[in-house]
Amino acid sequence: MVYVFKTSVKTKKEIRQLKPSLDKLLIQSKWNFDLEDCDKILRIDTQNEVSATIIKLLQEKGFNCEEL
């Protein structure tokens, strides 16, 4: 399943800061940010239900995040 989130992540530096946490949480999953999109999209391809966990993680790191 592919999950799509609107975020407030704006830079590659911020993605690098989130990478260890996302990699740890999303084992055997693919994820990426589209910083070119006006909504700074985070896409996650995973077999697991991750919506609430991802939103909580990004909010704890100081970013806005909502599922689209």
Coordinates of C-alpha atoms in Angstrom, one line a residue:
M1 CA 0.0 0.0 0.0
V2 CA 1.2 3.5 -0.8
Y3 CA 0.6 6.2 1.8
V4 CA 0.9 9.9 0.9
F5 CA 1.4 12.7 3.4
K6 CA 1.5 16.4 3.2
T7 CA 4.4 17.7 5.3
S8 CA 6.3 20.9 6.2
V9 CA 9.7 19.3 5.5
K10 CA 11.5 21.8 3.2
T11 CA 15.1 20.9 2.8
K12 CA 17.4 17.9 2.1
K13 CA 19.1 18.7 5.4
E14 CA 15.7 18.1 7.2
I15 CA 15.3 14.8 5.3
R16 CA 18.7 13.7 6.5
Q17 CA 17.7 14.5 10.1
L18 CA 14.6 12.3 9.7
K19 CA 16.3 9.5 7.8
P20 CA 17.5 7.4 10.8
S21 CA 14.1 7.5 12.4
L22 CA 12.2 6.7 9.2
D23 CA 14.6 3.9 8.3
K24 CA 14.2 2.3 11.7
L25 CA 10.5 2.6 11.6
L26 CA 10.0 1.6 8.0
I27 CA 12.1 -1.6 7.7
Q28 CA 11.5 -3.4 4.4
S29 CA 9.6 -0.3 3.1
K30 CA 10.3 2.4 0.5
W31 CA 9.9 6.0 1.3
N32 CA 10.8 9.4 -0.3
F33 CA 10.0 13.1 -0.1
D34 CA 9.0 15.2 -3.1
L35 CA 10.3 18.7 -2.2
E36 CA 9.3 20.0 -5.6
D37 CA 5.6 19.5 -4.8
C38 CA 3.9 22.4 -3.1
D39 CA 2.8 20.0 -0.3
K40 CA 6.3 18.6 0.3
I41 CA 4.9 15.1 -0.2
L42 CA 6.2 12.1 1.8
R43 CA 5.3 8.8 0.0
I44 CA 5.7 5.5 1.8
D45 CA 5.3 2.1 0.1
T46 CA 4.8 -0.5 2.8
Q47 CA 2.7 -3.5 3.8
N48 CA 2.1 -2.2 7.3
E49 CA -0.4 0.4 8.7
V50 CA 1.8 3.4 9.4
S51 CA -0.4 6.5 9.2
A52 CA -0.7 7.4 12.9
T53 CA 2.9 6.4 13.6
I54 CA 4.4 8.6 10.8
I55 CA 2.2 11.6 11.8
K56 CA 3.3 11.3 15.4
L57 CA 7.0 10.9 14.5
L58 CA 7.1 13.9 12.3
Q59 CA 5.2 16.0 14.8
E60 CA 7.6 15.0 17.5
K61 CA 10.4 16.1 15.3
G62 CA 8.7 19.5 14.8
F63 CA 7.1 19.1 11.4
N64 CA 3.5 19.3 10.3
C65 CA 2.2 16.1 8.7
E66 CA -1.2 15.0 7.5
E67 CA -2.3 12.0 5.4
L68 CA -3.8 12.8 2.0

